[in-house]
Structure formats: C-alpha cells, structure tokens
Short mmCIF file of N, CA and C in Angstrom, two decimals:
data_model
loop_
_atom_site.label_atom_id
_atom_site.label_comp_id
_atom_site.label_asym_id
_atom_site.label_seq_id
_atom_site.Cartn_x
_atom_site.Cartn_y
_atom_site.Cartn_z
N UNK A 10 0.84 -1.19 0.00
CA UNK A 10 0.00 0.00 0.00
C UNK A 10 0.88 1.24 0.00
N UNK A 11 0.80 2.17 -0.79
CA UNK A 11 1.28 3.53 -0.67
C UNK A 11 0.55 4.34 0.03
N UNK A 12 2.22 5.08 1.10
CA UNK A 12 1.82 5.62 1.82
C UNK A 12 1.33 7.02 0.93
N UNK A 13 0.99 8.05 1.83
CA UNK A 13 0.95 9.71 1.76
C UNK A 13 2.27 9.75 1.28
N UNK A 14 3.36 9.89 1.77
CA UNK A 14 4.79 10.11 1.13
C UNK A 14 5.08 9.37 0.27
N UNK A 15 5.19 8.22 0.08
CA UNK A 15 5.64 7.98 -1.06
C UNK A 15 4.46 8.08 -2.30
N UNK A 16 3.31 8.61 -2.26
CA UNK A 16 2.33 9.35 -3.44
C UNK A 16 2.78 10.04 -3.63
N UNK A 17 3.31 11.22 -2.86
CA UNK A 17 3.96 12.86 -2.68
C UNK A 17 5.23 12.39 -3.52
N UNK A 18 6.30 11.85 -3.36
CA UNK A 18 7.32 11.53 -4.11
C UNK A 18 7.10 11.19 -5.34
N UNK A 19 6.31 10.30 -5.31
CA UNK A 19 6.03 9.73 -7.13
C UNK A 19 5.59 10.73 -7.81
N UNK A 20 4.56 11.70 -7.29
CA UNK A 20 4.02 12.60 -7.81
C UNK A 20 4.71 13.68 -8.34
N UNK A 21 6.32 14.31 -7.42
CA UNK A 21 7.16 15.09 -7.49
C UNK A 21 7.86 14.70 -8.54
N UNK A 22 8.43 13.27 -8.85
CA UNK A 22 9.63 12.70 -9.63
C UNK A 22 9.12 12.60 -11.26
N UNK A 23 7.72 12.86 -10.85
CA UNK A 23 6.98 12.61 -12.25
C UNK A 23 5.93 14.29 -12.89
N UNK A 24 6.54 15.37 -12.11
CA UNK A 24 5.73 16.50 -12.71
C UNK A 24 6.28 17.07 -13.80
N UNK A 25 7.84 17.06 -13.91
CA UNK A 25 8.41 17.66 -15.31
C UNK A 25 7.26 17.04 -15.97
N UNK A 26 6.66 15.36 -16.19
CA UNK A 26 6.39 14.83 -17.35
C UNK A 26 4.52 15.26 -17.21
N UNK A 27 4.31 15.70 -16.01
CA UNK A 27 2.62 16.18 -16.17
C UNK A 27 2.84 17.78 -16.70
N UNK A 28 3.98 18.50 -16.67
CA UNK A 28 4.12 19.79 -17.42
C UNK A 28 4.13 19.85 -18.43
N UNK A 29 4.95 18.54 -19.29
CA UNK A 29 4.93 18.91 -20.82
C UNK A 29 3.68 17.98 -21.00
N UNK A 30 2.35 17.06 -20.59
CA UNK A 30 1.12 17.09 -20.85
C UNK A 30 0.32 18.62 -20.93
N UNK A 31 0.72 19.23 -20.27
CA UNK A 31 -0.16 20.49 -19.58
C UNK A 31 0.64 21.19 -20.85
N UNK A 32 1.60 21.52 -21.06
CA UNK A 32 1.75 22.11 -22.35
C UNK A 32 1.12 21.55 -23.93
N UNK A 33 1.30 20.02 -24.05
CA UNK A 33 0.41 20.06 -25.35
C UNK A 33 -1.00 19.98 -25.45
N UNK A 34 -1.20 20.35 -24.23
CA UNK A 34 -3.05 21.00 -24.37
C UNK A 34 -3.00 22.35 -24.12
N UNK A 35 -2.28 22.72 -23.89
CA UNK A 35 -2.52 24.57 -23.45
C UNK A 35 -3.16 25.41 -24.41
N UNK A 36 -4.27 26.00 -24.24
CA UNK A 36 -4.61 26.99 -25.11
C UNK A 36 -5.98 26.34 -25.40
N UNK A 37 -5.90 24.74 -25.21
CA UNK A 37 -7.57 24.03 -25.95
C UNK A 37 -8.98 23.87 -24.77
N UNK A 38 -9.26 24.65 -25.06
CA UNK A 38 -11.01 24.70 -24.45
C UNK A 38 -10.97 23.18 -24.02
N UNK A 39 -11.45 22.81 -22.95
CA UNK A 39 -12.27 21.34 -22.46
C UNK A 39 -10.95 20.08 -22.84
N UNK A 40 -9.90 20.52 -22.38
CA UNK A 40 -8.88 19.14 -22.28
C UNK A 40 -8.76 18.63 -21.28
N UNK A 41 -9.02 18.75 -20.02
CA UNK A 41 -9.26 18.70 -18.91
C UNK A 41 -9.38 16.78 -19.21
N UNK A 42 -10.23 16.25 -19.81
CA UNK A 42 -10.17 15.02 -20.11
C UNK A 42 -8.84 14.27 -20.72
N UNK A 43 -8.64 14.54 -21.78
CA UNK A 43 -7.17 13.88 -22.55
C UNK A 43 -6.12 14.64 -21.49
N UNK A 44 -6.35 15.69 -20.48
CA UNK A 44 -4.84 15.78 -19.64
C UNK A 44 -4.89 14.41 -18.53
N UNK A 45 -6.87 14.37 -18.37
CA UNK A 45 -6.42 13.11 -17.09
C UNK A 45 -6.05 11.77 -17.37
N UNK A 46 -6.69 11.65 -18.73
CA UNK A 46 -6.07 10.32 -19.49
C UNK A 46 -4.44 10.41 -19.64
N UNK A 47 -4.33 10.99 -19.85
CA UNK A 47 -2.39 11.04 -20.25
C UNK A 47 -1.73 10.88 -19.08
N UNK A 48 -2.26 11.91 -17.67
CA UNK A 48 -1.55 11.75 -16.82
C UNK A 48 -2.03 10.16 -15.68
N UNK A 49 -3.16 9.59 -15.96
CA UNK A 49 -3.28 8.40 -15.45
C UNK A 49 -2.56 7.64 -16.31
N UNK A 50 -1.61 7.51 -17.32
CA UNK A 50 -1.00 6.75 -18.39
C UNK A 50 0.36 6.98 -17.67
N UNK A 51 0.53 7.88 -17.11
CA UNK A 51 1.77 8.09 -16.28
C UNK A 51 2.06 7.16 -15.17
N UNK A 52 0.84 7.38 -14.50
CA UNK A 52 0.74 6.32 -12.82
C UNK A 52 -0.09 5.50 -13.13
N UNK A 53 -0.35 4.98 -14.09
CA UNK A 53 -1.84 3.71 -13.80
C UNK A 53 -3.08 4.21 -12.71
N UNK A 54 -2.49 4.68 -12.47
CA UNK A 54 -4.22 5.58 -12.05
C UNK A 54 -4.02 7.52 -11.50
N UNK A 55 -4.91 8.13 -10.62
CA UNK A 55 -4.93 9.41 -10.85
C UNK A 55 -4.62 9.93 -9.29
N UNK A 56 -3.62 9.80 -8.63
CA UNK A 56 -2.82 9.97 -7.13
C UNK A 56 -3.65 11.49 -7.29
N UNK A 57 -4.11 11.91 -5.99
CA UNK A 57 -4.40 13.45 -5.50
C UNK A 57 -3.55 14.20 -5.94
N UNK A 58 -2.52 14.47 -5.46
CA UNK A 58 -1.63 15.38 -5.90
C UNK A 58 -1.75 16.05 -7.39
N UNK A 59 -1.88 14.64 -7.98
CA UNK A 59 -1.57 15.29 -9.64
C UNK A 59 -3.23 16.02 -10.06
N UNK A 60 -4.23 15.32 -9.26
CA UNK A 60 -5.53 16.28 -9.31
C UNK A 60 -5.34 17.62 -9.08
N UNK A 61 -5.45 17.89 -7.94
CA UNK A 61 -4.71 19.11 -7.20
C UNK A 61 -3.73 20.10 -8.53
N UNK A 62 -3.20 19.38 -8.92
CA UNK A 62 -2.16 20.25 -9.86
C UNK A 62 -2.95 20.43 -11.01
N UNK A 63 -3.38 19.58 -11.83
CA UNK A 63 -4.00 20.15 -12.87
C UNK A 63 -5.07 20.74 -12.60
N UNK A 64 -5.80 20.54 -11.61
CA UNK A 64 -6.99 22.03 -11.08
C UNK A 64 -6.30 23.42 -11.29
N UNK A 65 -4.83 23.56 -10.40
CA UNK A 65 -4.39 24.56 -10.21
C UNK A 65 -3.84 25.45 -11.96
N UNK A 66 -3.45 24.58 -12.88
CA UNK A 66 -2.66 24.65 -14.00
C UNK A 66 -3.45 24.98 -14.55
N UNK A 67 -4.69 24.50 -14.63
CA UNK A 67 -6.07 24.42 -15.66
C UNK A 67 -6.73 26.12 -15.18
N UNK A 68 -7.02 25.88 -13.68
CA UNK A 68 -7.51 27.08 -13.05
C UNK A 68 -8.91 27.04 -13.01
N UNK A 69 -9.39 25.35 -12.66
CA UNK A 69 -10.44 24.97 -12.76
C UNK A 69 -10.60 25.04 -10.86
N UNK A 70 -12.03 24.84 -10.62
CA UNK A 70 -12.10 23.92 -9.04
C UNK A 70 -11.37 22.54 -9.18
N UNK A 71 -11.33 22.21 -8.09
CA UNK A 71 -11.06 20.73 -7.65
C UNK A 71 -12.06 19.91 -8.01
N UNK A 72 -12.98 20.59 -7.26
CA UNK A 72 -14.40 19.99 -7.16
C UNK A 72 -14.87 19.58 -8.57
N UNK A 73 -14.68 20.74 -9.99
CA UNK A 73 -15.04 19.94 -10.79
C UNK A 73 -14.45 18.68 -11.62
N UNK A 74 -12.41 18.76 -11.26
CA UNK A 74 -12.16 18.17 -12.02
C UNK A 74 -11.90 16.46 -11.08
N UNK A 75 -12.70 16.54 -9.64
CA UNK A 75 -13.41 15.35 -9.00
C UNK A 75 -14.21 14.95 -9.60
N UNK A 76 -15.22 15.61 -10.01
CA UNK A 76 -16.58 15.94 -10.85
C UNK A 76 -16.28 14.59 -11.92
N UNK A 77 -15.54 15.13 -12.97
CA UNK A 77 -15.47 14.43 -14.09
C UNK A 77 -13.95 12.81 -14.00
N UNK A 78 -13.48 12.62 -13.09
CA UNK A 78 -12.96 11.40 -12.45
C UNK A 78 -13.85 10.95 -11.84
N UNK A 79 -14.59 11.35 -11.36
CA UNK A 79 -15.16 10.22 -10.63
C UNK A 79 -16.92 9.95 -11.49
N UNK A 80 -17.22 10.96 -12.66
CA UNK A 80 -17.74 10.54 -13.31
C UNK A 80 -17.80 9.19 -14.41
N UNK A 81 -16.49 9.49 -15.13
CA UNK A 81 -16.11 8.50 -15.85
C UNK A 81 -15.25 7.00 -15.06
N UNK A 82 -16.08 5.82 -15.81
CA UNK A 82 -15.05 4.75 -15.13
C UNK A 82 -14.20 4.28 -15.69
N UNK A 83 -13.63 5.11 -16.47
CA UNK A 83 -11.87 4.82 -16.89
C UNK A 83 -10.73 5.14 -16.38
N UNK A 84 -11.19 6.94 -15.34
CA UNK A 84 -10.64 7.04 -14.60
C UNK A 84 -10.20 6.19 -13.08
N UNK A 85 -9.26 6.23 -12.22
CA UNK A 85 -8.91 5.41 -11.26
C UNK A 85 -8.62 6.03 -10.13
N UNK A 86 -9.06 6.43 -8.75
CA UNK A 86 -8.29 6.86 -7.93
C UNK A 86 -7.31 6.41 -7.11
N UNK A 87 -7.31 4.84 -7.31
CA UNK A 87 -6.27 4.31 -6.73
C UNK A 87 -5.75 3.46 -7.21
N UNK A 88 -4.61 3.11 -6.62
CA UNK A 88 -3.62 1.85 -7.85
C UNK A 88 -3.88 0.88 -8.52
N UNK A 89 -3.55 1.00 -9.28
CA UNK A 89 -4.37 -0.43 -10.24
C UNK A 89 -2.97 -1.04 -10.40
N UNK A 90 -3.16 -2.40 -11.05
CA UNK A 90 -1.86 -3.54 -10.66
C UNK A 90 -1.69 -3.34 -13.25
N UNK A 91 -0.25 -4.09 -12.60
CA UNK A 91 -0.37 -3.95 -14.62
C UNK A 91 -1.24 -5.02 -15.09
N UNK A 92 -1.71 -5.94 -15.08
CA UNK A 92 -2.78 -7.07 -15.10
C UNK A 92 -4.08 -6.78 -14.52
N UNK A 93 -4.96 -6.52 -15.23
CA UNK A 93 -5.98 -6.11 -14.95
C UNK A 93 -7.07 -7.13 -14.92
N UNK A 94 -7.50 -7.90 -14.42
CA UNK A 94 -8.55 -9.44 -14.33
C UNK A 94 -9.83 -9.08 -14.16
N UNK A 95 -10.89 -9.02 -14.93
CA UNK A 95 -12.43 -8.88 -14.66
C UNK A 95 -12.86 -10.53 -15.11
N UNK A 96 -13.43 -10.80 -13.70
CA UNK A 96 -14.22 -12.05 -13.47
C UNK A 96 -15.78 -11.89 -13.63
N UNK A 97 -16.21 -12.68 -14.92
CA UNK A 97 -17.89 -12.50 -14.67
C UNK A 97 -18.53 -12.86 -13.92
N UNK A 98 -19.72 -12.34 -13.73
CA UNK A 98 -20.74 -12.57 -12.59
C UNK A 98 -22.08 -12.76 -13.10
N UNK A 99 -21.83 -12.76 -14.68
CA UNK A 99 -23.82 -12.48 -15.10
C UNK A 99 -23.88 -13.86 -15.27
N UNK A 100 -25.44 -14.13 -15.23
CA UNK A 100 -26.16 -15.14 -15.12
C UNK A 100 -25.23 -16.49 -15.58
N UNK A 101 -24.80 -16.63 -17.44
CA UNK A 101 -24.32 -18.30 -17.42
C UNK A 101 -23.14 -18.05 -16.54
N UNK A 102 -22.66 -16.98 -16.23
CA UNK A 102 -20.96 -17.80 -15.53
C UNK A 102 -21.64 -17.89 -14.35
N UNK A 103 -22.72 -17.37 -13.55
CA UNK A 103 -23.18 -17.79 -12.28
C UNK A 103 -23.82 -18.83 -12.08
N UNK A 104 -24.68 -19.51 -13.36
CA UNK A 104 -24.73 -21.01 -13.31
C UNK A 104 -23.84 -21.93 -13.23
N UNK A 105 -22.78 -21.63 -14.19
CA UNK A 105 -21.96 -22.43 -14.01
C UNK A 105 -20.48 -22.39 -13.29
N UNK A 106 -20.58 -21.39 -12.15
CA UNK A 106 -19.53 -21.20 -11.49
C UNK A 106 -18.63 -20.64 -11.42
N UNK A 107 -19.53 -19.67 -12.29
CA UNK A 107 -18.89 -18.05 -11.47
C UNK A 107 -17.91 -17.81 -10.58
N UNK A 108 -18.86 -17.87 -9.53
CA UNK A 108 -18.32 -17.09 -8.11
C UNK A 108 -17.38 -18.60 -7.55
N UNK A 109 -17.15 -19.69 -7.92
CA UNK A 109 -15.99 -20.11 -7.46
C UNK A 109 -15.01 -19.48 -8.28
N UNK A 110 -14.91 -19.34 -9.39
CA UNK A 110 -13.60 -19.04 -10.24
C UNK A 110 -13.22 -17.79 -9.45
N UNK A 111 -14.31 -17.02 -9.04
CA UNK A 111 -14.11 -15.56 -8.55
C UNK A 111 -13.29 -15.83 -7.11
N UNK A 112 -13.82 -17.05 -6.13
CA UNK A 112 -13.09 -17.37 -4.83
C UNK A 112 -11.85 -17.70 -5.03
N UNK A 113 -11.66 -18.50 -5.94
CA UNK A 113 -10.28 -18.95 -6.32
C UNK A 113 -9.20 -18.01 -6.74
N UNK A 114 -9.65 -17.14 -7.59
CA UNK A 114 -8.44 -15.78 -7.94
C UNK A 114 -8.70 -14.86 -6.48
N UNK A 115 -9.61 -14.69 -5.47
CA UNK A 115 -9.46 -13.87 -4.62
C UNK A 115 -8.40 -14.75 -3.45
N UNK A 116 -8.84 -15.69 -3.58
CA UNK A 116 -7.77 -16.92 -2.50
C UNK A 116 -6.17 -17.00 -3.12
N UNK A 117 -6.18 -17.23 -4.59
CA UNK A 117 -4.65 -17.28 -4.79
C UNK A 117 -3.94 -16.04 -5.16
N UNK A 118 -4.87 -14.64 -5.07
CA UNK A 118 -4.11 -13.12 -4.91
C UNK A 118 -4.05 -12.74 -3.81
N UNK A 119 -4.75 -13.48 -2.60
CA UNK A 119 -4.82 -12.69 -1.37
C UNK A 119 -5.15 -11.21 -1.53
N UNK A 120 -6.50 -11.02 -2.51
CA UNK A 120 -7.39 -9.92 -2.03
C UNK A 120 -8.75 -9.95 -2.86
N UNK A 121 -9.35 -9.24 -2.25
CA UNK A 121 -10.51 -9.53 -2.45
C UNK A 121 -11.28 -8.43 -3.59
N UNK A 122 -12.31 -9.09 -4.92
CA UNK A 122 -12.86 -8.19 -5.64
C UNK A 122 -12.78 -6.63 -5.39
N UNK A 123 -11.98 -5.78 -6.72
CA UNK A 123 -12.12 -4.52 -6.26
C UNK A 123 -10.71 -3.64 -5.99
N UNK A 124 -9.82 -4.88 -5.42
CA UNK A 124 -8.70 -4.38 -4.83
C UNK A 124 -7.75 -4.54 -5.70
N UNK A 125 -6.02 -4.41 -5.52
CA UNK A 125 -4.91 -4.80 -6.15
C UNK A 125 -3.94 -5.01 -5.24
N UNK A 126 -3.07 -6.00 -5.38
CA UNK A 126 -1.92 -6.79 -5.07
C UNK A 126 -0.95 -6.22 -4.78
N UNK A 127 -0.34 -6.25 -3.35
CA UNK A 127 0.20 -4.96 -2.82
C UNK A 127 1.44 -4.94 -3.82
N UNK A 128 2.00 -5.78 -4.69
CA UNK A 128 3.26 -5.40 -5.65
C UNK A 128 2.94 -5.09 -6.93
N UNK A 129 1.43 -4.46 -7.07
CA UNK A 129 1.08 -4.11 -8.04
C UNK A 129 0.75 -5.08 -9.66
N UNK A 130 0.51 -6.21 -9.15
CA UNK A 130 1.13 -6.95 -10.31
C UNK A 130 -0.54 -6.96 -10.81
N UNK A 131 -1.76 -7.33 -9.75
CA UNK A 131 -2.85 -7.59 -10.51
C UNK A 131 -4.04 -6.98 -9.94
N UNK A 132 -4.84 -6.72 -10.88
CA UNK A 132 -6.09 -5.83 -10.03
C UNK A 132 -7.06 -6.93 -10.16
N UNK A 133 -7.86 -7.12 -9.44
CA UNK A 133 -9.36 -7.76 -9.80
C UNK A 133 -10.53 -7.26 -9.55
N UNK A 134 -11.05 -7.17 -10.29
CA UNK A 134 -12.46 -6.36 -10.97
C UNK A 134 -13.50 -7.72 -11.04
N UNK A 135 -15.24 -7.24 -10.94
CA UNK A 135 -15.91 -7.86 -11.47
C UNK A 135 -16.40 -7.44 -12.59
N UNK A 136 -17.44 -8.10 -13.16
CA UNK A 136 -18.57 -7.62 -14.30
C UNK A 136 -19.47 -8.35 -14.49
N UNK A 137 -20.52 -7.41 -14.77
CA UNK A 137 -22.17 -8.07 -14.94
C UNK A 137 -22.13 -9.17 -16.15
N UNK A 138 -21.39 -8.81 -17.45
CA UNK A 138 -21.20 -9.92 -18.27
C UNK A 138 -20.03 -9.54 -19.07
N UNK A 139 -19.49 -10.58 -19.83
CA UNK A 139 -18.54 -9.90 -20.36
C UNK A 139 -19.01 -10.32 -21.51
N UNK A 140 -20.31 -10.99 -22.19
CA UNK A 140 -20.39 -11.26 -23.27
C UNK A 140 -19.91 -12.19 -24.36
N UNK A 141 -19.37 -13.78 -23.22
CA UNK A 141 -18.98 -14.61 -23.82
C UNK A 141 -19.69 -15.76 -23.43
N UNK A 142 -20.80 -15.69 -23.28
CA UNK A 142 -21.75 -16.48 -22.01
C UNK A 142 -21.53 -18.04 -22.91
N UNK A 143 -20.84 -18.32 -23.83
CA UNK A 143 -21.39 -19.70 -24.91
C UNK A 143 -20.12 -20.11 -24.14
N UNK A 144 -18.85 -19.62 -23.57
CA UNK A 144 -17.75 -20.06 -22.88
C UNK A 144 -17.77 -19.75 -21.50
N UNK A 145 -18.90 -19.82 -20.64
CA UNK A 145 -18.87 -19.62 -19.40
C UNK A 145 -18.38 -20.64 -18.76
N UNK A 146 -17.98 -20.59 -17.36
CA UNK A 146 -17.46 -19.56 -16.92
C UNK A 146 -15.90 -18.65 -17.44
N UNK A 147 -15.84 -17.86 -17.79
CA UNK A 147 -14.70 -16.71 -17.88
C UNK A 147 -14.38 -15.61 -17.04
N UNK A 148 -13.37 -15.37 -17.62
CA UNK A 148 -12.60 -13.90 -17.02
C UNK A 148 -11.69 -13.42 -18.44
N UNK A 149 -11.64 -12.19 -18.38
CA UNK A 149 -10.18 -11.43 -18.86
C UNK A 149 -9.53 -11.09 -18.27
N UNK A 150 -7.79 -11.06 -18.75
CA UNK A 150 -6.92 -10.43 -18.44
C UNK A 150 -6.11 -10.00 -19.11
N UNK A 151 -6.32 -8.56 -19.46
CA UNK A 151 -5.57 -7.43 -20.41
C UNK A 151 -6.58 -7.34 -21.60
N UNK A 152 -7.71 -7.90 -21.46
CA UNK A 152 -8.13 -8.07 -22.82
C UNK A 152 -8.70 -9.39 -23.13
N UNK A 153 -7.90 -10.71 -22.31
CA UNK A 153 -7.71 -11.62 -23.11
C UNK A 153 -8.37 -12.73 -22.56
N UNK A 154 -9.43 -13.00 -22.90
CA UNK A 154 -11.19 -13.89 -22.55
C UNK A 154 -10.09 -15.37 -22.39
N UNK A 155 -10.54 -16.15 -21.01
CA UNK A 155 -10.34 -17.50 -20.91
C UNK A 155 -11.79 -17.50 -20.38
N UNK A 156 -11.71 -18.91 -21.13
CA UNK A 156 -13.47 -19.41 -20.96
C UNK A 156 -13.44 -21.21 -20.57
N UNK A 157 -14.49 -21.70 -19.78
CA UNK A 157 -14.81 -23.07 -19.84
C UNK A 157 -14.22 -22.83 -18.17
N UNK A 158 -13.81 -22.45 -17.69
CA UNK A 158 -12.73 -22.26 -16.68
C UNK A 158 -13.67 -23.50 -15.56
N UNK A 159 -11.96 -23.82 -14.69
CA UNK A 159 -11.81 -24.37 -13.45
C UNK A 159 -11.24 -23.82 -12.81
N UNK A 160 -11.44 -24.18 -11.41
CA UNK A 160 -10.83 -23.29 -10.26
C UNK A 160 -9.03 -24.23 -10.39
N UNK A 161 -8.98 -25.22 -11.01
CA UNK A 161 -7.49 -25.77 -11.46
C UNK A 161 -6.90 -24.47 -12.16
N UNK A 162 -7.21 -23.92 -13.28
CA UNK A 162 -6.66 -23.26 -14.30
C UNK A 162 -6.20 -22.27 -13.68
N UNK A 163 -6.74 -21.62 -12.90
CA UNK A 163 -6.52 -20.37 -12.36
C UNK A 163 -4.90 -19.95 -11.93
N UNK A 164 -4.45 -21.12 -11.47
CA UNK A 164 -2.95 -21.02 -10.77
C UNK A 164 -2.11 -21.08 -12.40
N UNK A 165 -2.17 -21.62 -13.25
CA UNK A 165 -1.43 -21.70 -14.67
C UNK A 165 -1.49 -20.31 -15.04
N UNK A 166 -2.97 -19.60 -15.38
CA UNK A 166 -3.09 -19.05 -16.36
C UNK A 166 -2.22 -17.54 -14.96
N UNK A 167 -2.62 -17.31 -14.20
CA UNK A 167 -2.40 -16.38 -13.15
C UNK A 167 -0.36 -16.65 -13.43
N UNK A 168 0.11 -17.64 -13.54
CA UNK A 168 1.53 -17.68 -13.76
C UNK A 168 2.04 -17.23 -14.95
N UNK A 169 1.22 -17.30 -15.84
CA UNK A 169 2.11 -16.51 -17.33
C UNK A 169 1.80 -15.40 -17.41
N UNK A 170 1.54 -14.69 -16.23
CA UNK A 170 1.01 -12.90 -16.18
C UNK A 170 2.48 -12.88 -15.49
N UNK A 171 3.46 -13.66 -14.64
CA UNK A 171 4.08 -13.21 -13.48
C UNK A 171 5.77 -12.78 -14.21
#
C-alpha cells in the first residue's frame, strides 16, 4: 500500500512529465479530459496530488475536475496492478460457477474483488457480463477472454502474467 509520502514523491519525480502534458493542451477549451487520461497513463491511475495540480494549471475547481474522475469509469483513484482481471458474474458464468472461479483468484491473490496486489502486479475487478456467455465460466486479463474455466486453471493461467 502507498503511503501519503511515497504518493507525494512519485508525484514530485513525475511533474516535469505532467508539465509537458499540460503544455500540449494549453490553449484548448475542455482538455481537462485527454490531460487526465495522459496523466493516469503516467501512474496507472490518478494519485491526488496530480488532481490538485492540474486544477491549479487548468484554473479549474477541484471539485469539478473530481466531478469528471469520478464521473467516468476509466478514470482510477487508486492503484491499479499492470494485469488487470475482470471475473464474470452475469447469469451463465453464475450457473456455471462463477463465483468459485471468482473465490479462487481472490484466495490465490490474497485480495478480495475490487482491490490490487500490494506489488502491483494484478487488479481484480468484477462484471455483470462480459459477453462470452457460450464459454462460461470466464474472465479477462488485459483483454484476453479465458473461458470453460476451473478453479485448477486459475494457478497456470495467473503464472504466465508473473
């Protein structure tokens, strides 16, 4: 878990590179979006500090540019791991076992839906469906649909992320 200081540090070691973002939008009406995308491309997600700064740079409130992070869910306020895992939950993977596949990646990451892996390596997410229901049960990771799943597979496929 990152502390307060070491956010404050990362945040410091990395503003030259949120300045020259803030420069190739300068001057454009409503960038406020492509600056928070770029600068969550920096940290994998959007640390306070760097909020705080582009409020101040922009010369917006805080409040609004909370407003529109915590509107959109692409934005992140807290760390996300580089492996990103969404486990389904809609109906066929919950017939057919869903929520073990889901126990099993929360048991062999040691954390639970929602969270990420204190070395950053994996986040786990749910979802209502992911739209592969003819290969239920599934998950993605990075993108990349495994389907038919067992709570066996989980330890293989979880090793060629490492």
């Amino acid at each position: 878990m990152m502390t307060s200081n070491s956010v404050q540090e990362a945040f410091e070691q990395k503003k030259d590179k949120i300045d020259e973002i803030m420069r190739k939008y300068e001057g454009q009406e409503g960038s406020l979006i492509a600056v928070l995308q770029d600068v969550q491309d920096l940290f994998n997600y959007l640390p306070r500090p760097s909020l705080v700064y582009i409020a101040e740079r922009l010369h917006v409130p805080i409040a609004d540019v909370y407003g529109v992070v915590t509107f959109y869910s692409q934005f992140h306020l807290n760390p996300r791991g580089r492996n990103i895992i969404c486990c389904c939950q809609g109906t066929a993977c919950h017939v057919r076992g869903g929520k073990h596949i889901l126990a099993e990646l929360e048991k062999q990451l040691g954390i639970k839906a929602g969270n990420t892996t204190d070395d950053q390596k994996f986040t786990l997410e749910t979802i209502a469906c992911l739209g592969a229901c003819g290969m239920s049960p599934v998950m993605q990771i990075n993108g990349e649909t495994y389907g038919r799943l067992t709570s066996d597979d989980i330890s293989r496929i979880l090793a060629s992320y490492e």
